[in-house]
């Protein structure tokens, strides 16, 4: 497989000129972030980091990732409705992981009281890397699925114009035409709009839960803008605002500042640091309401790494998605090796193997947002410390995916352009809406390619490691 742009990456002078043009186009297109110095203000903004060139991605793998997205939507939705599966899967983890335990407590409390919402909305993103097989062929392997705050759907719709621009400057018009159009934020907004419509109250709002210090606000605004264009109004509030001004009426309808809320869209609330005691109470209030939560607490739990690992057990997909052997086969084909670290022989063996061959594994806690996983020597030390403690059940072990590196040039505000060896991670956005037991929407709505230098084991654009990219299908 050809892996790159070859000699274009060697001409330093040309790269500098191209980089200037690309940055100006990115700013003009709205590929923006607030700055780390002023994360609460849009007075001064900068461009979100991105690659100078689109990265080559095998079309077959792109198609495979799109084709399996509806199956992943079904799977997440099925897991979220399977209280017995969630309880059993998370039982060892919640004993040792306080964050998952708190989410689970809310889940139990809402189940006990009776779930008030009747419409369910999933906006997720399934992420993959391209495993470089021994015979040279690439294979699509899932890294994880994000069921809460899956981001960059807004900015990803603006980067194709930037890469087309770069290729057009080089008079590569044929190549420029190959860059796929992409508009995840529109699809995500259509999901929210459908849920809003089914909620059925013409004056009700969408409540977007976000932090005040939010560098990625333009990504969120892209979805807000799409909703407003459909006459659906969005209010942005923090958990703190919900505890001060949110309330439920007798029918558990949610009101914020006196206005009824149809849909709560979380772009916050996926990390322990997002929750004070007050914020946990606000989350519980939202969960108890009949507003459509995106995600509801069970769907957030369905996105944990522990659930991902348990689903990879023999027979488990068949159990959760009965009578759907084709979907099961498509899903399983994307699974990498996943290993439980629960106390017992199976966990002991996984630990022994990882300590003996650390380069083949990743150790993952139940966390989101990048920068939490352990690799190499650090992983070995952690495993040595954990192996005799029940705390190990709050982690899972995963086979490390090894993509074939390629050259690209990374552009980041405040840093010189860098030509480096890179690997990419492909995400596919999925949307589904369920009313009672009936699925009324199930689709894929676009993609996100992120690329990082190979020296980084972990990832994430927000974490400052990966940058935005586009697939160049080959
Ligand atoms: P998070 O919820 O923090 O995003 P991820 O599971 O997505 O956690 O891991 C973060 C990053 O670590 C990924 O974006 C990827 O770059 C890297 N990573 C995670 N799992 C693997 C794996 N199995 N093989 C190689 N890299 C991985
Ligand atoms: Mg991730």
Tab-separated table of C-alpha atoms and ligand atoms in Angstrom:
chain	number	residue	atom	x	y	z
A	1	UNK	CA	0.000	0.000	0.000
A	2	UNK	CA	1.302	3.450	-0.896
A	3	UNK	CA	1.449	5.372	2.349
A	4	UNK	CA	1.976	9.008	1.598
A	5	UNK	CA	2.751	12.168	-0.282
A	6	UNK	CA	6.392	11.268	-0.901
A	7	UNK	CA	8.620	14.060	-2.174
A	8	UNK	CA	6.112	16.788	-1.240
A	9	UNK	CA	7.146	16.283	2.371
A	10	UNK	CA	10.805	16.995	1.581
A	11	UNK	CA	10.563	20.470	0.062
A	12	UNK	CA	10.779	22.606	3.196
A	13	UNK	CA	10.213	25.928	1.494
A	14	UNK	CA	7.115	24.692	-0.287
A	15	UNK	CA	5.812	23.168	2.950
A	16	UNK	CA	6.121	26.487	4.728
A	17	UNK	CA	4.161	28.328	2.055
A	18	UNK	CA	1.541	25.571	1.929
A	19	UNK	CA	1.240	25.620	5.714
A	20	UNK	CA	0.577	29.375	5.688
A	21	UNK	CA	-2.147	28.932	3.101
A	22	UNK	CA	-3.648	25.962	4.922
A	23	UNK	CA	-3.788	27.795	8.256
A	24	UNK	CA	-5.485	30.818	6.689
A	25	UNK	CA	-8.032	28.569	4.994
A	26	UNK	CA	-8.637	26.676	8.265
A	27	UNK	CA	-9.317	29.950	10.059
A	28	UNK	CA	-11.621	31.096	7.264
A	29	UNK	CA	-13.538	27.798	7.329
A	30	UNK	CA	-14.016	27.900	11.097
A	31	UNK	CA	-11.667	25.078	12.128
A	32	UNK	CA	-11.303	26.855	15.444
A	33	UNK	CA	-10.539	26.361	19.112
A	34	UNK	CA	-10.482	28.822	21.936
A	35	UNK	CA	-6.988	29.285	23.318
A	36	UNK	CA	-5.645	27.498	26.400
A	37	UNK	CA	-4.966	30.937	27.924
A	38	UNK	CA	-8.591	32.123	27.494
A	39	UNK	CA	-10.760	28.991	27.414
A	40	UNK	CA	-13.934	30.860	28.473
A	41	UNK	CA	-13.737	33.551	25.826
A	42	UNK	CA	-14.121	33.713	22.057
A	43	UNK	CA	-12.458	37.132	21.798
A	44	UNK	CA	-9.191	35.602	20.652
A	45	UNK	CA	-9.282	32.192	18.999
A	46	UNK	CA	-6.923	30.021	17.026
A	47	UNK	CA	-7.064	27.151	14.568
A	48	UNK	CA	-7.556	23.603	15.754
A	49	UNK	CA	-4.447	21.512	14.992
A	50	UNK	CA	-4.568	19.620	11.700
A	51	UNK	CA	-2.442	17.764	9.172
A	52	UNK	CA	-1.182	19.616	6.127
A	53	UNK	CA	-2.137	16.671	3.876
A	54	UNK	CA	-5.001	14.198	4.080
A	55	UNK	CA	-3.786	10.735	5.132
A	56	UNK	CA	-4.201	7.676	2.952
A	57	UNK	CA	-6.885	5.274	4.163
A	58	UNK	CA	-7.874	2.049	2.372
A	59	UNK	CA	-11.393	2.545	0.944
A	60	UNK	CA	-12.340	-0.988	1.917
A	61	UNK	CA	-11.713	-0.238	5.607
A	62	UNK	CA	-13.589	3.033	5.414
A	63	UNK	CA	-16.544	1.180	3.910
A	64	UNK	CA	-16.302	-1.539	6.527
A	65	UNK	CA	-16.353	1.030	9.341
A	66	UNK	CA	-19.418	2.711	7.857
A	67	UNK	CA	-21.146	-0.615	7.280
A	68	UNK	CA	-20.777	-1.756	10.896
A	69	UNK	CA	-21.943	1.523	12.466
A	70	UNK	CA	-25.650	0.677	12.476
A	71	UNK	CA	-24.751	-2.589	14.196
A	72	UNK	CA	-22.833	-0.692	16.866
A	73	UNK	CA	-25.834	1.601	17.350
A	74	UNK	CA	-28.046	-1.447	17.873
A	75	UNK	CA	-25.514	-2.987	20.221
A	76	UNK	CA	-25.166	0.084	22.441
A	77	UNK	CA	-28.923	0.497	22.548
A	78	UNK	CA	-29.439	-3.183	23.432
A	79	UNK	CA	-26.822	-3.081	26.210
A	80	UNK	CA	-28.367	0.077	27.664
A	81	UNK	CA	-31.702	-1.737	28.000
A	82	UNK	CA	-30.185	-4.887	29.495
A	83	UNK	CA	-30.017	-4.066	33.205
A	84	UNK	CA	-28.979	-7.612	34.131
A	85	UNK	CA	-26.036	-7.542	31.724
A	86	UNK	CA	-24.880	-4.133	32.969
A	87	UNK	CA	-25.165	-5.190	36.589
A	88	UNK	CA	-23.250	-8.403	36.105
A	89	UNK	CA	-20.596	-6.860	33.861
A	90	UNK	CA	-19.861	-3.920	36.120
A	91	UNK	CA	-20.188	-5.673	39.491
A	92	UNK	CA	-16.443	-6.205	40.060
A	93	UNK	CA	-15.484	-2.820	38.604
A	94	UNK	CA	-17.839	-0.719	40.711
A	95	UNK	CA	-16.404	-2.213	43.879
A	96	UNK	CA	-13.094	-0.543	43.081
A	97	UNK	CA	-13.859	2.325	40.740
A	98	UNK	CA	-15.612	5.171	42.444
A	99	UNK	CA	-16.599	7.064	39.292
A	100	UNK	CA	-18.258	4.098	37.595
A	101	UNK	CA	-19.872	3.245	40.929
A	102	UNK	CA	-21.491	6.663	41.169
A	103	UNK	CA	-22.845	6.459	37.640
A	104	UNK	CA	-24.124	2.993	38.456
A	105	UNK	CA	-25.824	4.246	41.633
A	106	UNK	CA	-27.784	6.780	39.594
A	107	UNK	CA	-28.668	4.060	37.098
A	108	UNK	CA	-30.024	1.848	39.923
A	109	UNK	CA	-31.916	4.698	41.484
A	110	UNK	CA	-33.615	5.622	38.215
A	111	UNK	CA	-34.487	1.985	37.512
A	112	UNK	CA	-36.010	1.629	40.958
A	113	UNK	CA	-38.118	4.722	40.567
A	114	UNK	CA	-39.093	3.798	37.001
A	115	UNK	CA	-37.592	5.358	33.891
A	116	UNK	CA	-39.614	8.460	33.018
A	117	UNK	CA	-38.259	9.094	29.540
A	118	UNK	CA	-39.896	7.282	26.642
A	119	UNK	CA	-37.706	8.567	23.823
A	120	UNK	CA	-34.024	7.597	23.698
A	121	UNK	CA	-31.313	9.258	21.655
A	122	UNK	CA	-27.834	7.907	20.984
A	123	UNK	CA	-25.101	10.034	19.417
A	124	UNK	CA	-21.945	7.997	19.451
A	125	UNK	CA	-18.599	7.642	17.719
A	126	UNK	CA	-16.885	4.324	17.172
A	127	UNK	CA	-13.093	4.686	16.864
A	128	UNK	CA	-10.718	2.395	14.965
A	129	UNK	CA	-7.093	1.940	14.052
A	130	UNK	CA	-5.733	0.059	11.074
A	131	UNK	CA	-3.809	-2.981	12.317
A	132	UNK	CA	-0.843	-3.752	10.041
A	133	UNK	CA	-1.001	-7.529	9.603
A	134	UNK	CA	2.070	-9.747	9.176
A	135	UNK	CA	1.201	-10.252	5.480
A	136	UNK	CA	1.206	-6.481	4.926
A	137	UNK	CA	-2.588	-6.106	4.741
A	138	UNK	CA	-4.395	-3.630	7.025
A	139	UNK	CA	-7.350	-4.605	9.251
A	140	UNK	CA	-9.962	-2.413	10.929
A	141	UNK	CA	-9.796	-2.792	14.728
A	142	UNK	CA	-12.018	-0.935	17.152
A	143	UNK	CA	-10.298	1.113	19.859
A	144	UNK	CA	-13.455	2.091	21.731
A	145	UNK	CA	-16.956	3.493	21.326
A	146	UNK	CA	-17.804	6.885	22.809
A	147	UNK	CA	-21.395	7.098	23.999
A	148	UNK	CA	-21.142	10.478	25.722
A	149	UNK	CA	-19.851	13.818	24.395
A	150	UNK	CA	-18.470	12.283	21.191
A	151	UNK	CA	-16.817	15.372	19.771
A	152	UNK	CA	-15.296	16.930	16.635
A	153	UNK	CA	-18.315	16.242	14.424
A	154	UNK	CA	-18.595	20.001	13.920
A	155	UNK	CA	-14.988	20.753	13.035
A	156	UNK	CA	-14.737	17.590	10.912
A	157	UNK	CA	-17.264	19.074	8.516
A	158	UNK	CA	-14.955	22.035	7.885
A	159	UNK	CA	-11.606	20.321	7.300
A	160	UNK	CA	-12.330	18.819	3.843
A	161	UNK	CA	-12.273	22.338	2.325
A	162	UNK	CA	-8.829	22.930	3.853
A	163	UNK	CA	-7.284	19.784	2.392
A	164	UNK	CA	-8.914	20.408	-0.979
A	165	UNK	CA	-7.397	23.880	-0.878
A	166	UNK	CA	-3.895	22.537	-0.195
A	167	UNK	CA	-4.160	20.056	-3.070
A	168	UNK	CA	-5.593	22.696	-5.394
A	169	UNK	CA	-2.668	25.016	-4.616
A	170	UNK	CA	-0.446	22.161	-5.804
A	171	UNK	CA	-2.629	21.864	-8.944
A	172	UNK	CA	-3.667	18.410	-7.792
A	173	UNK	CA	-7.307	18.967	-8.691
A	174	UNK	CA	-8.022	15.297	-9.332
A	175	UNK	CA	-6.686	14.423	-5.894
A	176	UNK	CA	-8.584	17.313	-4.300
A	177	UNK	CA	-11.832	15.940	-5.722
A	178	UNK	CA	-11.218	12.636	-3.941
A	179	UNK	CA	-11.541	14.178	-0.476
A	180	UNK	CA	-14.890	13.060	0.859
A	181	UNK	CA	-17.482	15.581	1.937
A	182	UNK	CA	-18.427	15.114	5.543
A	183	UNK	CA	-21.070	16.699	7.753
A	184	UNK	CA	-21.432	14.857	11.072
A	185	UNK	CA	-22.820	17.866	12.939
A	186	UNK	CA	-25.795	18.001	10.614
A	187	UNK	CA	-26.543	14.316	11.191
A	188	UNK	CA	-26.087	14.638	14.954
A	189	UNK	CA	-28.463	17.613	14.944
A	190	UNK	CA	-31.025	15.631	12.935
A	191	UNK	CA	-30.965	12.985	15.678
A	192	UNK	CA	-31.515	15.627	18.352
A	193	UNK	CA	-34.275	17.193	16.227
A	194	UNK	CA	-36.034	13.829	15.869
A	195	UNK	CA	-35.896	13.238	19.616
A	196	UNK	CA	-37.155	16.772	20.232
A	197	UNK	CA	-40.056	16.210	17.831
A	198	UNK	CA	-41.028	12.898	19.470
A	199	UNK	CA	-40.923	14.507	22.889
A	200	UNK	CA	-43.784	16.501	21.479
A	201	UNK	CA	-43.850	19.929	23.062
A	202	UNK	CA	-43.483	22.775	20.580
A	203	UNK	CA	-42.034	25.267	23.061
A	204	UNK	CA	-39.584	22.946	24.777
A	205	UNK	CA	-35.840	23.530	24.437
A	206	UNK	CA	-32.641	21.571	24.026
A	207	UNK	CA	-30.395	21.918	27.080
A	208	UNK	CA	-26.702	21.564	26.250
A	209	UNK	CA	-24.681	20.781	29.361
A	210	UNK	CA	-21.190	22.231	28.983
A	211	UNK	CA	-18.453	23.816	31.003
A	212	UNK	CA	-17.714	27.486	30.951
A	213	UNK	CA	-14.067	26.794	30.174
A	214	UNK	CA	-14.655	25.069	26.862
A	215	UNK	CA	-11.991	25.364	24.181
A	216	UNK	CA	-13.982	23.230	21.750
A	217	UNK	CA	-17.056	25.471	21.720
A	218	UNK	CA	-17.147	25.962	17.937
A	219	UNK	CA	-17.549	22.216	17.488
A	220	UNK	CA	-20.593	22.362	19.766
A	221	UNK	CA	-21.938	25.518	18.138
A	222	UNK	CA	-22.030	23.715	14.767
A	223	UNK	CA	-24.734	21.441	16.200
A	224	UNK	CA	-26.540	24.322	17.907
A	225	UNK	CA	-26.584	26.207	14.601
A	226	UNK	CA	-28.086	23.246	12.752
A	227	UNK	CA	-30.833	23.020	15.381
A	228	UNK	CA	-31.628	26.699	15.293
A	229	UNK	CA	-31.940	26.464	11.513
A	230	UNK	CA	-34.758	23.986	12.241
A	231	UNK	CA	-36.312	26.388	14.742
A	232	UNK	CA	-35.209	24.357	17.737
A	233	UNK	CA	-33.721	26.528	20.452
A	234	UNK	CA	-30.702	25.471	22.487
A	235	UNK	CA	-29.629	26.814	25.862
A	236	UNK	CA	-26.113	26.163	27.173
A	237	UNK	CA	-25.883	25.593	30.915
A	238	UNK	CA	-23.458	24.111	33.444
A	239	UNK	CA	-24.314	21.393	35.963
A	240	UNK	CA	-24.104	24.169	38.588
A	241	UNK	CA	-26.870	26.075	36.796
A	242	UNK	CA	-29.019	22.950	36.777
A	243	UNK	CA	-28.701	22.555	40.533
A	244	UNK	CA	-29.599	26.196	41.051
A	245	UNK	CA	-32.354	26.659	38.499
A	246	UNK	CA	-33.450	23.229	37.316
A	247	UNK	CA	-36.588	21.529	38.596
A	248	UNK	CA	-39.040	18.713	37.907
A	249	UNK	CA	-42.805	19.031	37.976
A	250	UNK	CA	-45.204	16.298	39.165
A	251	UNK	CA	-44.928	14.477	35.856
A	252	UNK	CA	-41.145	14.706	36.066
A	253	UNK	CA	-40.998	17.182	33.234
A	254	UNK	CA	-37.726	19.094	33.379
A	255	UNK	CA	-37.692	22.870	33.614
A	256	UNK	CA	-34.669	25.125	33.380
A	257	UNK	CA	-35.085	28.800	34.210
A	258	UNK	CA	-38.825	28.132	33.971
A	259	UNK	CA	-38.645	26.710	30.424
A	260	UNK	CA	-39.460	23.114	29.580
A	261	UNK	CA	-36.579	20.961	28.317
A	262	UNK	CA	-37.191	18.260	25.702
A	263	UNK	CA	-33.614	17.028	25.191
A	264	UNK	CA	-30.529	17.186	27.431
A	265	UNK	CA	-27.319	16.890	25.398
A	266	UNK	CA	-24.205	16.254	27.511
A	267	UNK	CA	-20.884	17.724	26.415
A	268	UNK	CA	-19.704	17.394	30.005
A	269	UNK	CA	-20.007	14.785	32.722
A	270	UNK	CA	-17.743	11.995	31.423
A	271	UNK	CA	-14.824	12.438	33.833
A	272	UNK	CA	-14.576	12.399	37.635
A	273	UNK	CA	-13.242	15.976	37.608
A	274	UNK	CA	-16.523	17.143	36.043
A	275	UNK	CA	-18.452	16.315	39.201
A	276	UNK	CA	-18.680	18.063	42.519
A	277	UNK	CA	-21.221	16.731	45.003
A	278	UNK	CA	-23.598	19.380	43.708
A	279	UNK	CA	-23.012	18.268	40.112
A	280	UNK	CA	-23.803	14.644	40.962
A	281	UNK	CA	-27.114	15.830	42.356
A	282	UNK	CA	-27.780	17.821	39.195
A	283	UNK	CA	-27.029	14.738	37.092
A	284	UNK	CA	-29.486	12.706	39.164
A	285	UNK	CA	-32.168	15.353	38.700
A	286	UNK	CA	-31.675	15.280	34.928
A	287	UNK	CA	-31.750	11.464	34.849
A	288	UNK	CA	-34.980	11.328	36.839
A	289	UNK	CA	-36.719	13.629	34.376
A	290	UNK	CA	-38.727	12.562	31.345
A	291	UNK	CA	-36.553	14.715	29.068
A	292	UNK	CA	-34.585	12.765	26.465
A	293	UNK	CA	-31.033	12.471	27.772
A	294	UNK	CA	-28.215	12.079	25.313
A	295	UNK	CA	-26.981	9.829	26.672
A	296	UNK	CA	-29.141	8.451	29.454
A	297	UNK	CA	-27.084	7.015	32.292
A	298	UNK	CA	-27.433	3.392	31.094
A	299	UNK	CA	-26.086	4.342	27.672
A	300	UNK	CA	-23.134	6.090	29.278
A	301	UNK	CA	-22.417	2.878	31.200
A	302	UNK	CA	-22.770	0.881	27.968
A	303	UNK	CA	-19.776	2.850	26.689
A	304	UNK	CA	-17.406	1.784	29.465
A	305	UNK	CA	-14.290	-0.155	28.618
A	306	UNK	CA	-15.396	-2.950	30.949
A	307	UNK	CA	-18.554	-3.434	28.865
A	308	UNK	CA	-16.455	-3.431	25.687
A	309	UNK	CA	-14.255	-6.171	27.127
A	310	UNK	CA	-17.172	-8.335	28.324
A	311	UNK	CA	-18.903	-8.053	24.934
A	312	UNK	CA	-15.847	-9.632	23.334
A	313	UNK	CA	-16.353	-12.880	25.281
A	314	UNK	CA	-17.419	-15.896	23.257
A	315	UNK	CA	-21.219	-15.949	22.927
A	316	UNK	CA	-21.814	-12.538	24.481
A	317	UNK	CA	-22.738	-10.633	21.308
A	318	UNK	CA	-25.141	-13.446	20.413
A	319	UNK	CA	-26.669	-13.114	23.873
A	320	UNK	CA	-27.132	-9.329	23.642
A	321	UNK	CA	-28.221	-9.296	19.979
A	322	UNK	CA	-30.170	-12.559	19.601
A	323	UNK	CA	-31.215	-13.638	16.101
A	324	UNK	CA	-28.831	-11.250	14.346
A	325	UNK	CA	-25.895	-13.432	13.278
A	326	UNK	CA	-24.837	-11.133	10.428
A	327	UNK	CA	-24.626	-8.073	12.643
A	328	UNK	CA	-22.735	-10.150	15.215
A	329	UNK	CA	-20.211	-11.291	12.600
A	330	UNK	CA	-19.630	-7.719	11.355
A	331	UNK	CA	-19.148	-6.475	14.905
A	332	UNK	CA	-16.837	-9.270	15.950
A	333	UNK	CA	-14.599	-8.764	12.921
A	334	UNK	CA	-13.632	-5.339	14.321
A	335	UNK	CA	-12.778	-6.548	17.836
A	336	UNK	CA	-9.173	-6.605	19.018
A	337	UNK	CA	-8.073	-8.866	21.873
A	338	UNK	CA	-9.681	-7.741	25.149
A	339	UNK	CA	-8.947	-9.302	28.535
A	340	UNK	CA	-10.640	-9.125	31.921
A	341	UNK	CA	-8.437	-8.445	34.932
A	342	UNK	CA	-11.012	-9.688	37.452
A	343	UNK	CA	-9.544	-11.805	40.271
A	344	UNK	CA	-9.044	-15.395	39.149
A	345	UNK	CA	-7.095	-17.557	36.757
A	346	UNK	CA	-8.115	-15.751	33.572
A	347	UNK	CA	-7.008	-12.380	34.930
A	348	UNK	CA	-3.790	-13.855	36.341
A	349	UNK	CA	-2.881	-15.249	32.949
A	350	UNK	CA	-3.570	-11.939	31.176
A	351	UNK	CA	-1.332	-10.125	33.674
A	352	UNK	CA	1.485	-12.650	33.246
A	353	UNK	CA	1.333	-12.301	29.464
A	354	UNK	CA	1.290	-8.503	29.554
A	355	UNK	CA	4.272	-8.369	31.923
A	356	UNK	CA	6.181	-10.762	29.662
A	357	UNK	CA	5.384	-8.834	26.444
A	358	UNK	CA	4.439	-5.260	27.369
A	359	UNK	CA	4.694	-3.909	23.806
A	360	UNK	CA	1.705	-6.051	22.813
A	361	UNK	CA	-0.784	-4.637	25.348
A	362	UNK	CA	-2.488	-1.491	26.680
A	363	UNK	CA	-3.831	-1.196	30.243
A	364	UNK	CA	-7.057	0.817	30.442
A	365	UNK	CA	-8.956	2.200	33.430
A	366	UNK	CA	-12.658	3.178	33.171
A	367	UNK	CA	-11.922	6.684	31.974
A	368	UNK	CA	-12.614	8.863	28.943
A	369	UNK	CA	-10.947	11.867	27.405
A	370	UNK	CA	-7.430	10.638	26.653
A	371	UNK	CA	-4.244	10.347	28.682
A	372	UNK	CA	-5.418	7.656	31.100
A	373	UNK	CA	-4.092	4.451	29.565
A	374	UNK	CA	-0.799	2.841	30.484
A	375	UNK	CA	1.771	1.389	28.084
A	376	UNK	CA	5.179	-0.306	28.174
A	377	UNK	CA	7.269	-0.061	31.330
A	378	UNK	CA	4.657	2.081	33.087
A	379	UNK	CA	2.045	-0.587	32.419
A	380	UNK	CA	4.344	-3.309	33.788
A	381	UNK	CA	4.912	-1.355	36.997
A	382	UNK	CA	1.196	-0.736	37.412
A	383	UNK	CA	0.406	-4.415	36.846
A	384	UNK	CA	3.063	-5.494	39.362
A	385	UNK	CA	1.433	-3.214	41.904
A	386	UNK	CA	-2.126	-4.243	41.064
A	387	UNK	CA	-1.857	-7.950	40.568
A	388	UNK	CA	-2.590	-9.010	44.144
A	389	UNK	CA	-5.280	-6.389	44.705
A	390	UNK	CA	-8.956	-6.391	43.814
A	391	UNK	CA	-8.377	-2.938	42.382
A	392	UNK	CA	-7.210	-4.616	39.189
A	393	UNK	CA	-10.884	-5.278	38.312
A	394	UNK	CA	-11.313	-1.583	37.603
A	395	UNK	CA	-8.980	-1.970	34.588
A	396	UNK	CA	-9.081	-3.973	31.399
A	397	UNK	CA	-6.224	-5.124	29.229
A	398	UNK	CA	-6.306	-4.673	25.468
A	399	UNK	CA	-4.211	-5.905	22.595
A	400	UNK	CA	-2.135	-3.009	21.268
A	401	UNK	CA	-2.939	-2.157	17.649
A	402	UNK	CA	0.106	-1.489	15.490
A	403	UNK	CA	-0.700	0.521	12.363
A	404	UNK	CA	1.857	1.107	9.605
A	405	UNK	CA	3.366	4.592	10.101
A	406	UNK	CA	3.463	7.164	7.293
A	407	UNK	CA	4.803	10.693	6.890
A	408	UNK	CA	2.664	13.806	7.259
A	409	UNK	CA	3.140	17.388	8.414
A	410	UNK	CA	1.394	18.450	11.642
A	411	UNK	CA	0.256	22.052	12.063
A	412	UNK	CA	-0.389	23.336	15.552
A	413	UNK	CA	-0.850	26.906	16.704
A	414	UNK	CA	2.277	28.210	18.401
A	415	UNK	CA	4.531	25.387	17.131
A	416	UNK	CA	6.561	25.128	13.929
A	417	UNK	CA	5.191	22.786	11.269
A	418	UNK	CA	6.625	19.296	11.831
A	419	UNK	CA	7.070	16.496	9.312
A	420	UNK	CA	6.877	13.303	11.341
A	421	UNK	CA	5.998	9.631	11.172
A	422	UNK	CA	2.314	9.284	12.050
A	423	UNK	CA	-0.577	6.916	12.631
A	424	UNK	CA	-4.292	7.633	12.312
A	425	UNK	CA	-7.499	6.787	14.147
A	426	UNK	CA	-10.789	6.740	12.250
A	427	UNK	CA	-14.083	7.508	14.002
A	428	UNK	CA	-17.565	6.970	12.583
A	429	UNK	CA	-20.472	8.932	14.028
A	430	UNK	CA	-23.676	6.997	14.684
A	431	UNK	CA	-27.160	8.266	15.510
A	432	UNK	CA	-30.212	6.362	16.678
A	433	UNK	CA	-33.550	7.300	18.190
A	434	UNK	CA	-35.859	4.871	19.943
A	435	UNK	CA	-39.414	5.517	21.028
A	436	UNK	CA	-40.465	2.935	23.593
A	437	UNK	CA	-39.402	-0.342	21.975
A	438	UNK	CA	-39.406	0.973	18.401
A	439	UNK	CA	-36.237	2.138	16.734
A	440	UNK	CA	-37.248	5.092	14.591
A	441	UNK	CA	-33.788	6.162	13.404
A	442	UNK	CA	-30.537	4.250	12.975
A	443	UNK	CA	-27.783	5.658	10.799
A	444	UNK	CA	-24.193	6.716	10.338
A	445	UNK	CA	-23.680	10.419	9.835
A	446	UNK	CA	-20.045	10.995	8.971
A	447	UNK	CA	-16.482	10.414	10.029
A	448	UNK	CA	-13.518	11.895	11.867
A	449	UNK	CA	-9.894	11.116	11.111
A	450	UNK	CA	-7.335	12.040	13.745
A	451	UNK	CA	-3.599	11.642	13.250
A	452	UNK	CA	-0.733	11.721	15.715
A	453	UNK	CA	3.046	11.351	15.767
A	454	UNK	CA	4.092	7.765	16.544
A	455	UNK	CA	6.051	8.881	19.623
A	456	UNK	CA	2.729	9.260	21.475
A	457	UNK	CA	1.160	6.063	22.742
A	458	UNK	CA	-2.107	7.701	23.807
A	459	UNK	CA	-4.300	10.005	21.710
A	460	UNK	CA	-6.921	12.728	21.626
A	461	UNK	CA	-7.115	16.132	19.939
A	462	UNK	CA	-8.361	17.805	23.121
A	463	UNK	CA	-5.523	16.085	24.993
A	464	UNK	CA	-3.070	17.923	22.691
A	465	UNK	CA	-1.737	14.791	21.010
A	466	UNK	CA	-3.708	14.078	17.843
A	467	UNK	CA	-4.657	16.555	15.118
A	468	UNK	CA	-7.610	16.729	12.722
A	469	UNK	CA	-7.211	15.017	9.367
A	470	UNK	CA	-9.217	13.680	6.423
A	471	UNK	CA	-9.093	10.245	4.874
A	472	UNK	CA	-7.727	10.183	1.334
A	473	UNK	CA	-9.336	6.963	0.082
A	474	UNK	CA	-7.047	4.578	-1.807
B	1	LIG	P1	-10.163	7.488	25.807
B	1	LIG	O1	-11.514	7.162	26.319
B	1	LIG	O2	-9.290	8.146	26.821
B	1	LIG	O3	-10.212	8.215	24.497
B	1	LIG	P2	-9.133	5.266	24.272
B	1	LIG	O4	-9.429	3.849	24.500
B	1	LIG	O5	-9.732	5.873	23.061
B	1	LIG	O6	-9.486	6.079	25.574
B	1	LIG	O7	-7.567	5.439	24.208
B	1	LIG	C1	-6.945	6.685	24.036
B	1	LIG	C2	-5.922	6.628	22.919
B	1	LIG	O8	-4.946	5.624	23.198
B	1	LIG	C3	-6.509	6.258	21.574
B	1	LIG	O9	-6.977	7.410	20.903
B	1	LIG	C4	-5.317	5.612	20.885
B	1	LIG	O10	-4.458	6.601	20.348
B	1	LIG	C5	-4.580	4.937	22.029
B	1	LIG	N1	-5.016	3.534	22.150
B	1	LIG	C6	-6.061	3.080	22.879
B	1	LIG	N2	-6.207	1.748	22.752
B	1	LIG	C7	-5.228	1.347	21.926
B	1	LIG	C8	-4.861	0.068	21.404
B	1	LIG	N3	-5.524	-1.035	21.733
B	1	LIG	N4	-3.798	0.017	20.572
B	1	LIG	C9	-3.117	1.148	20.235
B	1	LIG	N5	-3.422	2.370	20.700
B	1	LIG	C10	-4.465	2.482	21.537
B	2	LIG	MG1	-10.775	7.517	22.693
